Coordinates of C-alpha atoms in Angstrom, one line a residue:
M1 CA 0.0 0.0 -0.1
A2 CA 2.5 2.6 -1.1
S3 CA 1.9 5.9 -3.3
I4 CA 3.7 9.0 -4.0
I5 CA 1.4 12.0 -3.9
K6 CA 2.5 15.5 -5.0
T7 CA 1.0 18.8 -3.9
S8 CA 1.8 22.3 -3.6
I9 CA 0.1 24.9 -1.2
N10 CA -0.6 28.6 -1.3
L11 CA 1.3 29.8 1.7
N12 CA -0.5 33.1 1.5
A13 CA -3.8 31.3 2.3
I14 CA -2.5 29.9 5.6
P15 CA -4.5 31.4 8.6
K16 CA -2.0 32.6 11.2
D17 CA -4.3 31.4 13.9
K18 CA -4.1 27.9 12.9
I19 CA -0.3 27.6 13.2
I20 CA 0.8 25.7 16.2
N21 CA 4.0 26.5 18.1
G22 CA 5.7 23.2 18.9
K23 CA 8.9 22.4 20.8
K24 CA 10.8 21.9 17.6
G25 CA 9.1 24.3 15.3
K26 CA 5.8 25.7 13.9
Y27 CA 3.4 23.3 12.5
L28 CA 0.1 23.6 10.5
P29 CA -2.3 20.8 10.6
I30 CA -3.6 19.9 7.2
V31 CA -5.8 17.3 5.7
L32 CA -5.4 15.7 2.2
T33 CA -8.4 14.2 0.6
L34 CA -8.0 11.6 -2.1
N35 CA -11.1 11.4 -4.4
D36 CA -12.1 8.4 -6.5
E37 CA -12.3 10.6 -9.6
V38 CA -9.8 13.0 -11.2
D39 CA -11.2 16.5 -11.6
Q40 CA -11.0 18.5 -14.9
F41 CA -7.7 19.9 -14.0
G42 CA -6.1 16.3 -13.3
N43 CA -6.2 16.8 -9.5
Q44 CA -7.4 14.0 -7.2
G45 CA -8.4 16.0 -4.1
P46 CA -7.9 19.1 -2.1
V47 CA -5.3 20.2 0.8
I48 CA -7.3 21.9 3.5
V49 CA -6.5 23.2 6.9
E50 CA -7.8 20.9 9.5
Q51 CA -11.0 21.9 11.2
S52 CA -12.0 21.3 14.9
K53 CA -15.2 19.5 15.5
E54 CA -16.9 22.5 16.4
E55 CA -15.9 24.1 13.2
R56 CA -17.2 21.3 11.2
E57 CA -20.4 21.1 13.2
S58 CA -21.1 24.8 12.6
K59 CA -20.2 24.5 9.0
V60 CA -17.2 27.0 9.1
Q61 CA -16.0 27.5 5.4
K62 CA -13.0 25.3 4.7
T63 CA -9.5 26.9 4.0
Y64 CA -8.4 25.4 0.8
L65 CA -4.5 25.5 0.2
G66 CA -3.9 23.4 -2.9
N67 CA -4.6 20.2 -4.7
V68 CA -3.1 16.6 -4.6
T69 CA -2.2 14.4 -7.5
V70 CA -1.1 10.8 -7.2
V71 CA 2.1 10.4 -9.4
W72 CA 2.9 6.7 -8.5
T73 CA 1.3 3.9 -6.7
N74 CA 2.0 0.1 -6.3
G75 CA -1.7 -0.4 -7.2
D76 CA -2.9 -1.5 -3.8
N77 CA -4.8 1.6 -2.9
V78 CA -5.4 4.3 -5.4
E79 CA -4.7 4.9 -9.2
P80 CA -2.2 7.5 -10.3
A81 CA -3.6 10.4 -12.2
P82 CA -3.7 10.0 -15.9
R83 CA -1.0 11.9 -17.8
D84 CA -1.8 13.9 -21.0
D85 CA 1.9 13.8 -22.3
N86 CA 4.3 11.1 -23.2
R87 CA 7.0 12.0 -20.7
G88 CA 8.7 9.1 -19.0
P89 CA 9.9 9.4 -15.4
A90 CA 11.7 12.6 -14.4
T91 CA 15.4 12.6 -14.7
P92 CA 17.0 14.2 -11.7
L93 CA 18.9 17.3 -12.4
P94 CA 22.7 17.4 -11.4
T95 CA 23.1 19.1 -8.0
P96 CA 25.7 22.1 -8.4
V97 CA 28.6 22.1 -5.9
S98 CA 29.2 25.2 -4.1
D99 CA 32.0 25.8 -1.6
D100 CA 30.6 28.9 0.0
L101 CA 28.1 26.9 2.1
P102 CA 28.2 27.7 5.8
F103 CA 28.5 24.2 6.9

């Protein structure tokens, strides 16, 4: 049951009051939803900010941050989104070496 899911989120849409200050950093609880159908843009679900039980019960509007697309799966759980191009797997770009790094 393995999949690779890609997403990007709109950082400007993050409500500051939902950011949790933890011991090792700041966190934003999010929810990824995988739908059975692909939408007209090739997405398979939304990324939203997690809501409390009270927010869900009072029908507070969801904060959408982005969309998800399944790009690979072993076939046990979800299907990858169809591709409209004939590209093969992405080839990793060479990493430039820089000696001016501070570590």
